Coordinates of N, CA and C in Angstrom, one line a residue:
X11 N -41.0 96.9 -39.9 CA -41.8 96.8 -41.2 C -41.1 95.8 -42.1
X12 N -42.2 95.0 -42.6 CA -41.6 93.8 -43.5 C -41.0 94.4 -44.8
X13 N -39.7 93.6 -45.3 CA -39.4 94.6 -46.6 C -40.0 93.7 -47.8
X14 N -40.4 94.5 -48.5 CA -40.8 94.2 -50.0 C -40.1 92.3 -50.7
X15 N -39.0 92.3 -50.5 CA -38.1 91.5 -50.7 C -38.5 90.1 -50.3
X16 N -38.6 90.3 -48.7 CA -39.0 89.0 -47.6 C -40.6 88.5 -48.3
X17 N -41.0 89.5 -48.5 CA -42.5 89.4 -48.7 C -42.9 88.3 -50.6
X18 N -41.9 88.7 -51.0 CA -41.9 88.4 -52.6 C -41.1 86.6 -52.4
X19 N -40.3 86.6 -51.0 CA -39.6 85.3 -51.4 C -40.5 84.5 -50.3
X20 N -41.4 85.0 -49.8 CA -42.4 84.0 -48.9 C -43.6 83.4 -50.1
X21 N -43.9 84.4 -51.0 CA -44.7 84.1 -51.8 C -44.1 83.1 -52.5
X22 N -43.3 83.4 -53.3 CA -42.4 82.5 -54.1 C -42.7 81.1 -53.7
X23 N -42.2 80.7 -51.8 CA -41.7 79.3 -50.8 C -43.0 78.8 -50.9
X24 N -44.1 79.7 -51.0 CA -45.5 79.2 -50.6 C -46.1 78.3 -52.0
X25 N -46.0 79.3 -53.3 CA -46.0 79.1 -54.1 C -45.7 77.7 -54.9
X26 N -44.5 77.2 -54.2 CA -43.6 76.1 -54.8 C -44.3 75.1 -54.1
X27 N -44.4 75.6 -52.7 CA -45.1 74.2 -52.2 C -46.2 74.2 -52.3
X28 N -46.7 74.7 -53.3 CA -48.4 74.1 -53.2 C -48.6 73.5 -55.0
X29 N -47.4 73.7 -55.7 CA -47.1 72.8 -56.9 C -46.8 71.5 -56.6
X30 N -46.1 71.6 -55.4 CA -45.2 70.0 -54.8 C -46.4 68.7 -54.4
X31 N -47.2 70.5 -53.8 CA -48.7 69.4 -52.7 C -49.7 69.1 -54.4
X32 N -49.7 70.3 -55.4 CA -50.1 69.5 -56.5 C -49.7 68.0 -57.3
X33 N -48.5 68.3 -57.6 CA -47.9 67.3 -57.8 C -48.5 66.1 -57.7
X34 N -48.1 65.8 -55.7 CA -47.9 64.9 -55.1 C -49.6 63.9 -55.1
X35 N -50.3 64.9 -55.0 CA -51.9 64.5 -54.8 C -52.0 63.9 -56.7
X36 N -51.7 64.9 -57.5 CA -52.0 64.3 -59.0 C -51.3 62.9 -58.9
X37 N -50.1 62.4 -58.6 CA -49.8 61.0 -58.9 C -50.5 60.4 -58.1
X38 N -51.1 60.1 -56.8 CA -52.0 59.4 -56.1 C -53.1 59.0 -56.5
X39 N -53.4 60.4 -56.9 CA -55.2 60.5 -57.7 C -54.9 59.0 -58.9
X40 N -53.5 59.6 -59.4 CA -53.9 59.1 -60.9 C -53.2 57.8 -60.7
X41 N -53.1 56.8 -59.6 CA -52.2 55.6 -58.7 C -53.6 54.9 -58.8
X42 N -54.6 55.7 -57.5 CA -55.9 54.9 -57.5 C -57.1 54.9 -58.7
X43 N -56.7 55.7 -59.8 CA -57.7 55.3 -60.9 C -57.2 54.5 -61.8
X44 N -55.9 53.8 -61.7 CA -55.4 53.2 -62.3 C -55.4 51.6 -61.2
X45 N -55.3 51.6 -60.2 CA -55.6 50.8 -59.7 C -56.8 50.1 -59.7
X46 N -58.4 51.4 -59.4 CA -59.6 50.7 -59.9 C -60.0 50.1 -60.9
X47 N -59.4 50.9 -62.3 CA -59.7 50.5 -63.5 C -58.9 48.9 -63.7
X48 N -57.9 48.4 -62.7 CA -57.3 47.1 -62.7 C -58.3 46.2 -62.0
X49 N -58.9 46.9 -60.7 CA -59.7 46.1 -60.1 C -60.8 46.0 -61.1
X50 N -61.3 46.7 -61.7 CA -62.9 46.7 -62.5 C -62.3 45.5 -63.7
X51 N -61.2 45.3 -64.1 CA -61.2 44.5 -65.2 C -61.0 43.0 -64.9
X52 N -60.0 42.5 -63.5 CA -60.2 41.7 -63.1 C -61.5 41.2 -62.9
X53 N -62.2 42.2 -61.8 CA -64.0 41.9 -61.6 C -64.6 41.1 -63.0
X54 N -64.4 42.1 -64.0 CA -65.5 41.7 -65.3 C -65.2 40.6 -65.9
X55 N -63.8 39.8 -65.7 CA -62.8 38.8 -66.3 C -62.4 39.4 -67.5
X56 N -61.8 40.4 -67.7 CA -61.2 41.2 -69.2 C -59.6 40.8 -69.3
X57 N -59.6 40.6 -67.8 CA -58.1 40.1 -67.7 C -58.4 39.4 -66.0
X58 N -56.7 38.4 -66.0 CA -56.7 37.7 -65.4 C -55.8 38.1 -64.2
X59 N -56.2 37.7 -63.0 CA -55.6 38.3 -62.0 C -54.2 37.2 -62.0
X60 N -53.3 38.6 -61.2 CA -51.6 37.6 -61.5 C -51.6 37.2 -60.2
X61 N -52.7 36.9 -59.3 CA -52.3 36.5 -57.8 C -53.4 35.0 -57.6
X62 N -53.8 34.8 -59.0 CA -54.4 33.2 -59.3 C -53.7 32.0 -59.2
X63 N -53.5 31.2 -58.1 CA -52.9 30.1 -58.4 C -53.3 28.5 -57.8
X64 N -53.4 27.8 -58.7 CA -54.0 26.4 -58.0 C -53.5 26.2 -56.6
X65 N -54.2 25.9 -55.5 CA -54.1 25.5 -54.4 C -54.0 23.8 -54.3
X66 N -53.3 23.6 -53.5 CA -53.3 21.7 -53.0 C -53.9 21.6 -52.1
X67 N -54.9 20.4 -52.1 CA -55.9 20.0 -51.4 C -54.6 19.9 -49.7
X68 N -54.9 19.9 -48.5 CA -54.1 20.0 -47.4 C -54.0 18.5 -47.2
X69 N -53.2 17.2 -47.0 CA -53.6 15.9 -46.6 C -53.1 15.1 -47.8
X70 N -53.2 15.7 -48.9 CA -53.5 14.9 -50.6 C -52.2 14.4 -50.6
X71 N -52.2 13.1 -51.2 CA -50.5 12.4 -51.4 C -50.2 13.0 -52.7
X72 N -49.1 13.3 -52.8 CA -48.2 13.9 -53.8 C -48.3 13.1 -55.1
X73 N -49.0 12.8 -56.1 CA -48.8 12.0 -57.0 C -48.1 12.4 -58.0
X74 N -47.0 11.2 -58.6 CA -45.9 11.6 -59.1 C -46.6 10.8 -60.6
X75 N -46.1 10.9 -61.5 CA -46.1 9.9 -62.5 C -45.1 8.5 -63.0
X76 N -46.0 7.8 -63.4 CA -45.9 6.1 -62.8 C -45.3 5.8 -64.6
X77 N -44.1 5.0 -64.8 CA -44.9 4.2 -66.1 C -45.6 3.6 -66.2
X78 N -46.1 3.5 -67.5 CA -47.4 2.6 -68.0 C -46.8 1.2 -68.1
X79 N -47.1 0.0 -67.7 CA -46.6 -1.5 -68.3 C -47.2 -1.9 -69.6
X80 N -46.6 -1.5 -70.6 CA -46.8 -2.7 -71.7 C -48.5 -3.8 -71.9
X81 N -48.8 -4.0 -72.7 CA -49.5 -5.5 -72.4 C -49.1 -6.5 -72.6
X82 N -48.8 -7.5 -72.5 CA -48.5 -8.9 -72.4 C -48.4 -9.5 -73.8
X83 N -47.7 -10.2 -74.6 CA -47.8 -11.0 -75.7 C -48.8 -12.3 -75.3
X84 N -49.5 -12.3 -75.6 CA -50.1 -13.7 -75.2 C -49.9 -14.9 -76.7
X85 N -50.0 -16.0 -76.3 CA -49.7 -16.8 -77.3 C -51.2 -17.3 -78.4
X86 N -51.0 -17.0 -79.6 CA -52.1 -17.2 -80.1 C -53.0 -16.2 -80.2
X87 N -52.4 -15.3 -80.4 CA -52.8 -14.2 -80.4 C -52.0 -12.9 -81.0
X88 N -51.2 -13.0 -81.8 CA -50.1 -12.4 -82.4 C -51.0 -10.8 -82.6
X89 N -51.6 -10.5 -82.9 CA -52.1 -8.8 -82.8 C -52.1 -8.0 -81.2
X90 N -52.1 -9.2 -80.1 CA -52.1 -8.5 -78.8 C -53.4 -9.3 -78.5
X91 N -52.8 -8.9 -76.7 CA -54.2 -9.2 -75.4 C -55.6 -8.6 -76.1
X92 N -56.7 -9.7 -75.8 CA -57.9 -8.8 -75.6 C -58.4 -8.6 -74.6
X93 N -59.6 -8.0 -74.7 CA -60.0 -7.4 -73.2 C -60.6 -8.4 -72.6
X94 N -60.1 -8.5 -70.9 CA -61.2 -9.7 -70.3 C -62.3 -9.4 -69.9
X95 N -62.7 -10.7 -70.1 CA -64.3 -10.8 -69.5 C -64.7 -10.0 -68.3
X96 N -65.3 -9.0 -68.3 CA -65.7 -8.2 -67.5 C -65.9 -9.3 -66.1
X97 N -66.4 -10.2 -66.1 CA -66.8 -10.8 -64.7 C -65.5 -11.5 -64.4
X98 N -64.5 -11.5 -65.3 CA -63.1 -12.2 -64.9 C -62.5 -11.0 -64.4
X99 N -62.7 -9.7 -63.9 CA -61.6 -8.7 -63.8 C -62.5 -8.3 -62.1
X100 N -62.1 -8.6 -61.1 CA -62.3 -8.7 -59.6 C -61.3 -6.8 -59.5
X101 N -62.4 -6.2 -58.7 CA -62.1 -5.4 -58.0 C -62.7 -5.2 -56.9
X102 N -61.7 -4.1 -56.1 CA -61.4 -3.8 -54.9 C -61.8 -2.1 -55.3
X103 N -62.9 -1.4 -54.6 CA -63.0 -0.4 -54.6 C -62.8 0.5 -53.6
X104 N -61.8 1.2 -53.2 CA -61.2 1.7 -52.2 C -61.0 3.6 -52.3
X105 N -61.9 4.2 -51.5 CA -62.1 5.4 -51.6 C -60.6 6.2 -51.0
X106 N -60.1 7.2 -51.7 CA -58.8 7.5 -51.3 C -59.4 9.5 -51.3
X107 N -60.3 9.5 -50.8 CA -60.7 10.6 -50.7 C -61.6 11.9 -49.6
X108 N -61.8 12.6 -49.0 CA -62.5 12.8 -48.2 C -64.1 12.6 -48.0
X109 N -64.8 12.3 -49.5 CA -65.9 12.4 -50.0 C -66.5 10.9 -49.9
X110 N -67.5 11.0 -48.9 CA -67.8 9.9 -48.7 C -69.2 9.5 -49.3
X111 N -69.2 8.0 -49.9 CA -70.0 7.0 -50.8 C -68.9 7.0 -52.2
X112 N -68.1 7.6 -52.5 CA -67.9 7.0 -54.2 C -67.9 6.1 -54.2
X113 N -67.1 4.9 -53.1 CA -66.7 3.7 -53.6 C -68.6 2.8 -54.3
X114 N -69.0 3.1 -53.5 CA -70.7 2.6 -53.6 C -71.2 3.2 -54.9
X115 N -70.6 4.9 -55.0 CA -71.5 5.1 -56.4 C -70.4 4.3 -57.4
X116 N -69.0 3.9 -57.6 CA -68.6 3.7 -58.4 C -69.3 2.1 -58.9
X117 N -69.6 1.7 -57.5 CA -70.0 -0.2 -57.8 C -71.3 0.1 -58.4
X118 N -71.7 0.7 -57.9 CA -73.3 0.5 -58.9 C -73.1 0.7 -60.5
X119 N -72.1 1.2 -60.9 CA -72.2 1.7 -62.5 C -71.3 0.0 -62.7
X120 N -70.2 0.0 -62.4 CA -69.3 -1.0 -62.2 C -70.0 -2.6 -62.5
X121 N -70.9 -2.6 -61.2 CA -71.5 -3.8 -61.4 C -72.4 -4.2 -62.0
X122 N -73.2 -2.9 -62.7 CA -74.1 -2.9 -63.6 C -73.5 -3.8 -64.6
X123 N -72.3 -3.4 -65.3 CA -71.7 -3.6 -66.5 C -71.0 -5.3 -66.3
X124 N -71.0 -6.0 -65.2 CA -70.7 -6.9 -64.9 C -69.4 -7.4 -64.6
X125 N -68.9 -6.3 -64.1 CA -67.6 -6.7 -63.3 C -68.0 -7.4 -62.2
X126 N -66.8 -7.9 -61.2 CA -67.0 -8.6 -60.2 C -66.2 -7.7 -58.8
X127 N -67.2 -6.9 -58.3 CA -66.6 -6.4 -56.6 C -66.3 -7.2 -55.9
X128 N -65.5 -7.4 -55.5 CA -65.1 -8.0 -54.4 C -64.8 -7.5 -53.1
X129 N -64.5 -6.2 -52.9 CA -64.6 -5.8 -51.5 C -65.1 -4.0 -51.9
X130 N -65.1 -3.2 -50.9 CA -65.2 -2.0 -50.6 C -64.7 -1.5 -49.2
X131 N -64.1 -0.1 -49.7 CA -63.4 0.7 -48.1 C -63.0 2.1 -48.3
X132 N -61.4 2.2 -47.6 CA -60.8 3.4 -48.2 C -59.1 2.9 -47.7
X133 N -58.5 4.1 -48.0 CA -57.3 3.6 -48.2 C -56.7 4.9 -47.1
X134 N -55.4 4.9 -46.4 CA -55.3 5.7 -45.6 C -54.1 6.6 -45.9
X135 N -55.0 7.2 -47.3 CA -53.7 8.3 -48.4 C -55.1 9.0 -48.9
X136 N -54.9 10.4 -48.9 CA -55.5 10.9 -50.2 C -55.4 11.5 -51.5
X137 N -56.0 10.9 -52.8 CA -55.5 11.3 -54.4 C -56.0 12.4 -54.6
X138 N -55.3 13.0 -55.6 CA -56.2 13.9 -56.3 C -56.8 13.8 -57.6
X139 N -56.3 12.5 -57.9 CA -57.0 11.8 -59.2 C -57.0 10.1 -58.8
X140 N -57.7 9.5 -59.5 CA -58.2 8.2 -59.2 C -56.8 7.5 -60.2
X141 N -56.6 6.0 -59.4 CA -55.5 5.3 -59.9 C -56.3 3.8 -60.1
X142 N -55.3 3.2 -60.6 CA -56.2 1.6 -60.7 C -54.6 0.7 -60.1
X143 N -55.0 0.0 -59.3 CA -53.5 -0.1 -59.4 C -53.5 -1.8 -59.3
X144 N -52.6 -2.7 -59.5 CA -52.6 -4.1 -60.6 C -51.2 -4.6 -59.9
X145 N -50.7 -6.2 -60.3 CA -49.7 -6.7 -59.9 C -49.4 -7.2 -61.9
X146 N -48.4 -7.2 -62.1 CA -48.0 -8.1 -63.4 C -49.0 -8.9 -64.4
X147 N -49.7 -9.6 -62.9 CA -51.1 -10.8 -63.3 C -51.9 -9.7 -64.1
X148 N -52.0 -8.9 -63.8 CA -53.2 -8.0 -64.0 C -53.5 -6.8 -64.2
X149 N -52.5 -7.0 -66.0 CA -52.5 -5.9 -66.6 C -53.3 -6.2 -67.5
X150 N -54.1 -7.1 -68.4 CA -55.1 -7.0 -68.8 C -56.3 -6.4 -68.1
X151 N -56.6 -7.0 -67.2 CA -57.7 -6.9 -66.5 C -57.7 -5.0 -66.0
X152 N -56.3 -4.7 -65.6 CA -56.2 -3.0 -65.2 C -56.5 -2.1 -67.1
X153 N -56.3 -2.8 -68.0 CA -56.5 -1.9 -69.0 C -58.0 -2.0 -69.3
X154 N -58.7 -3.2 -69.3 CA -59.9 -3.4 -69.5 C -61.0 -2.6 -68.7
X155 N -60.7 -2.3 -67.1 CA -61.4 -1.1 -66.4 C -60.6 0.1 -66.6
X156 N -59.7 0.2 -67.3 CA -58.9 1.7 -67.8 C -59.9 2.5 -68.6
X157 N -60.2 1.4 -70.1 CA -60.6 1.9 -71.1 C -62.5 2.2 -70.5
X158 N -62.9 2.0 -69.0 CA -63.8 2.7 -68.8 C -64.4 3.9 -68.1
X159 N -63.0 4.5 -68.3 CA -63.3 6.1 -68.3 C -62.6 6.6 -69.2
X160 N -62.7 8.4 -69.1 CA -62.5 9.3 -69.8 C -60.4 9.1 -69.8
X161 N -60.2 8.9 -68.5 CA -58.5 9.3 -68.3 C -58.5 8.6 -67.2
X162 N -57.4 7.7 -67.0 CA -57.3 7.2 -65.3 C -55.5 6.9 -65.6
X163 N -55.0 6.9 -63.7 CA -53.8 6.8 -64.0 C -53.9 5.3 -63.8
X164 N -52.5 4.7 -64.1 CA -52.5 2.9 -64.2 C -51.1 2.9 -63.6
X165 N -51.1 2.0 -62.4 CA -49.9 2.2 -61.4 C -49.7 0.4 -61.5
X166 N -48.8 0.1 -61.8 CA -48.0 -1.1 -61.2 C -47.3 -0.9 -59.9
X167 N -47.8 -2.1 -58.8 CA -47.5 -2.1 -57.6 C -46.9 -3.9 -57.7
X168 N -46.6 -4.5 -56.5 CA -46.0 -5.8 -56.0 C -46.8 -6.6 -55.4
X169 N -48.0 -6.4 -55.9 CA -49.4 -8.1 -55.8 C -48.7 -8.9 -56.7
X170 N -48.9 -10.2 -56.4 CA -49.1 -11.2 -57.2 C -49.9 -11.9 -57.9
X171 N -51.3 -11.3 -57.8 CA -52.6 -11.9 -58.1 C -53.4 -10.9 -59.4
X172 N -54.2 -11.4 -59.5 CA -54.8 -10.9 -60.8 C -55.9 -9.7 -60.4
X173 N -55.9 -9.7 -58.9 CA -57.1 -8.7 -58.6 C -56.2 -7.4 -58.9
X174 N -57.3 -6.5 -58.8 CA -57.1 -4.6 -59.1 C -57.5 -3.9 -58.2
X175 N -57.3 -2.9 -58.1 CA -58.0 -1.9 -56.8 C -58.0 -0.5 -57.8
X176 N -59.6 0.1 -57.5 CA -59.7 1.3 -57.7 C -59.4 2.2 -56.7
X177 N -58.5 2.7 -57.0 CA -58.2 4.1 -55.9 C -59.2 5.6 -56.3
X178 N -60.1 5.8 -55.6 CA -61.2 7.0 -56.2 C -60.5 8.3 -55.4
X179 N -59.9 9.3 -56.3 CA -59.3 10.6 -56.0 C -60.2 11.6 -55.5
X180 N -60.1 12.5 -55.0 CA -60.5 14.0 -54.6 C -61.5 13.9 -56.3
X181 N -60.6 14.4 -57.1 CA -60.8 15.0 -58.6 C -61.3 14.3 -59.5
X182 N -61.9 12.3 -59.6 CA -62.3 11.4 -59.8 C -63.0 11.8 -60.8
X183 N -62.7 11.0 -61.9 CA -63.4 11.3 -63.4 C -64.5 10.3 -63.6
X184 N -65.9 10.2 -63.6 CA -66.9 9.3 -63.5 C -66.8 8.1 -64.5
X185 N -67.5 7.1 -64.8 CA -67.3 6.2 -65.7 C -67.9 6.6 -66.9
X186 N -67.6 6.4 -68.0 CA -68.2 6.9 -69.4 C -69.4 6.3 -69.9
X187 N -70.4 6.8 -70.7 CA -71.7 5.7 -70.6 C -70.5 4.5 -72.0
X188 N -71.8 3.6 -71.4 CA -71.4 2.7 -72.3 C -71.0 2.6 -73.4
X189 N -72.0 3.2 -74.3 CA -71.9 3.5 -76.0 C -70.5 4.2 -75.9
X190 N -69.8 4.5 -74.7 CA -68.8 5.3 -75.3 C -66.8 4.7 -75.0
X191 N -67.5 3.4 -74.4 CA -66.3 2.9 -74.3 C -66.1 1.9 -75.6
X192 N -64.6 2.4 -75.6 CA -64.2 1.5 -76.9 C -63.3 0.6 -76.8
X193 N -64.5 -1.0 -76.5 CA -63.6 -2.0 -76.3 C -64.9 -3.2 -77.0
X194 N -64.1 -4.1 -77.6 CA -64.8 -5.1 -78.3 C -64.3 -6.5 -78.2
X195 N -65.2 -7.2 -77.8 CA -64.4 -8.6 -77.2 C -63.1 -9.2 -78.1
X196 N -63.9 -9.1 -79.8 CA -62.8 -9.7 -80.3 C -61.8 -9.2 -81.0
X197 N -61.7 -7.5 -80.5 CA -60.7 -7.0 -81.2 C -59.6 -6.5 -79.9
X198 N -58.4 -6.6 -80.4 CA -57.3 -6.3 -79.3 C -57.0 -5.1 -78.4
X199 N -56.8 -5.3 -77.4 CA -56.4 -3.8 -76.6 C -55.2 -2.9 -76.9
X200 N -55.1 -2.1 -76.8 CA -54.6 -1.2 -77.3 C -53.1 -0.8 -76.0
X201 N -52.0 -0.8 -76.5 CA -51.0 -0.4 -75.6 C -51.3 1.3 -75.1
X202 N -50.9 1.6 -74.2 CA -50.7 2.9 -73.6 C -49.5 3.4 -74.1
X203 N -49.7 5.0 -74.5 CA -48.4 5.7 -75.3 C -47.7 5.7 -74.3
X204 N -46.2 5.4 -75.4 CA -44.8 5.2 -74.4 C -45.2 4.3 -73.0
X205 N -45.7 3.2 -73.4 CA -45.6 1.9 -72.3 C -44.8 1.8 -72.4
X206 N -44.1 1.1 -71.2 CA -42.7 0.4 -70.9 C -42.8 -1.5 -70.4
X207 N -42.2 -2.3 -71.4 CA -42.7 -3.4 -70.6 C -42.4 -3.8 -69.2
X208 N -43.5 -4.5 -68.7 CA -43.5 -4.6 -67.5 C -42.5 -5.0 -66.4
X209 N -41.5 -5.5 -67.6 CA -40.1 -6.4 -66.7 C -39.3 -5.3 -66.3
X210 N -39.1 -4.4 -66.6 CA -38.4 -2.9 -66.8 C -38.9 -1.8 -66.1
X211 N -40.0 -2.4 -65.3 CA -40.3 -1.4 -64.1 C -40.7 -1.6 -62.9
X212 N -39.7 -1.0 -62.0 CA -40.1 -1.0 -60.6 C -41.0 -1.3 -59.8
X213 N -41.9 -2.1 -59.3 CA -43.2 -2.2 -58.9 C -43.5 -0.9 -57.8
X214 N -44.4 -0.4 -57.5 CA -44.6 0.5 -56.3 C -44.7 -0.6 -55.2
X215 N -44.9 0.1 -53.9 CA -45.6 -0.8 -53.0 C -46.9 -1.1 -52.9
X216 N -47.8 -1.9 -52.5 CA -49.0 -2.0 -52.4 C -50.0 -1.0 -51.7
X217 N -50.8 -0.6 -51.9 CA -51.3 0.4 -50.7 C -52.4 -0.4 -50.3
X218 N -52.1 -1.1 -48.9 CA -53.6 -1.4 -48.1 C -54.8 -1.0 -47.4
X219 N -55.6 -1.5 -47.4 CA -56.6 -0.7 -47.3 C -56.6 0.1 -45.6
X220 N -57.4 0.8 -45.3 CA -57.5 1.2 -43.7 C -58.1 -0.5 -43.3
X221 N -57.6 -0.4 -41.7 CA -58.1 -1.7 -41.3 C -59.8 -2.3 -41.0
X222 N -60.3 -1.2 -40.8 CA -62.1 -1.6 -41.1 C -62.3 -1.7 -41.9
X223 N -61.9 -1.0 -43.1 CA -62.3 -2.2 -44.7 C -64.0 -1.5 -44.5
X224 N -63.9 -0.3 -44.3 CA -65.3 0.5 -44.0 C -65.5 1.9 -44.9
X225 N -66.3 2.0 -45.5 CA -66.8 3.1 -46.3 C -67.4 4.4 -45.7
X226 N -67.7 4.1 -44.4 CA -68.6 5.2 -43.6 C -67.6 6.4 -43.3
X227 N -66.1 6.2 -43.3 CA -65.6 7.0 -42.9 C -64.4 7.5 -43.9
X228 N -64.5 8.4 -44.7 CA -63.5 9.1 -45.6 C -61.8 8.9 -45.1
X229 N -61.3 8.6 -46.3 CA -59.5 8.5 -46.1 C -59.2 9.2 -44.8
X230 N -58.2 9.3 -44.2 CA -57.4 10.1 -43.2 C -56.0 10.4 -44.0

């Protein structure tokens, strides 16, 4: 026969563990309603998830930041360069992107306005923003298609000629309408903050185009 004793300290053992198994299930319970009520806020955007973070396009060239060159003193002209004649500033529109036609949508707004194309293609790098890129010759001419967008970067490379090349990025910021570019034949262009004159910086290398000089087929 069981004694009284055994019987009161089984209750007791049983007792404890089913506070423990309380317990144990109360912090879980109260784990996953604290976890839905995180998922439901994220869902609604009340808050922002901490596992959000920009991705790099796979292929994209690393773009670092370039100085700006200065503009030029020109003589007779003591307030600064003005902007050139839109049909004096020759570009090269070269798609540096997976997205194929920009270079074509860029020339139709482009040539509307009376610049002069001179070629179209792609380049065998891809941006994640659009560059203009210029030799020494052809820093007027690189600020005068600058000031026709919203933001572009401005790259000195090691041409010697006055031509420019539009490099069109992944992330490419379209041309501004016209009413909204601010440039006037007879008033001066405007330096870029913290320009550096041009003698004082490094040239990049040139980037050439792919060898077909062909639009049909997106950067590699």
């Amino acid at each position: 026969m069981t004694s009284p004793g055994y019987d009161q300290a089984r209750v007791e053992r049983r007792r404890r563990e089913h506070e423990r198994q309380a317990v144990v299930f109360g912090v879980l319970i109260a784990f996953l309603a604290v976890c839905g009520i995180f998922a439901l806020a994220v869902y609604s955007g009340a808050i922002s998830s901490p596992f959000n973070r920009p991705f790099t396009t796979v292929g994209a060239a690393e773009q670092k930041t370039y100085p700006v060159p200065c503009l030029p003193a020109v003589k007779g002209q003591p307030d600064g360069a003005l902007p050139a004649t839109y049909s004096d500033v020759q570009i090269r529109l070269l798609n540096a992107s997976e997205e194929i036609g920009l270079a074509s949508a860029h020339e139709t707004v482009l040539a509307d306005r009376g610049f002069s194309i001179i070629a179209k293609g792609n380049v065998p790098v891809q941006l994640q923003e659009s560059e203009i890129r210029f030799g020494r010759k052809g820093i007027v001419q690189a600020y005068t298609l600058a000031a026709q967008f919203p933001e572009i970067r401005l790259v000195l490379d090691d041409r010697r000629d006055r031509k420019i090349d539009l490099l069109i990025g992944e992330q490419f910021e379209a041309p501004l309408d016209v009413e909204d570019v601010e440039l006037t034949a007879d008033q001066p262009l405007r330096n870029a903050e913290d320009c550096v004159p041009s003698g004082d910086i490094e040239p990049e290398k040139r980037i050439e185009p792919s060898a077909t000089d062909d639009e049909d087929q997106p950067a590699k």
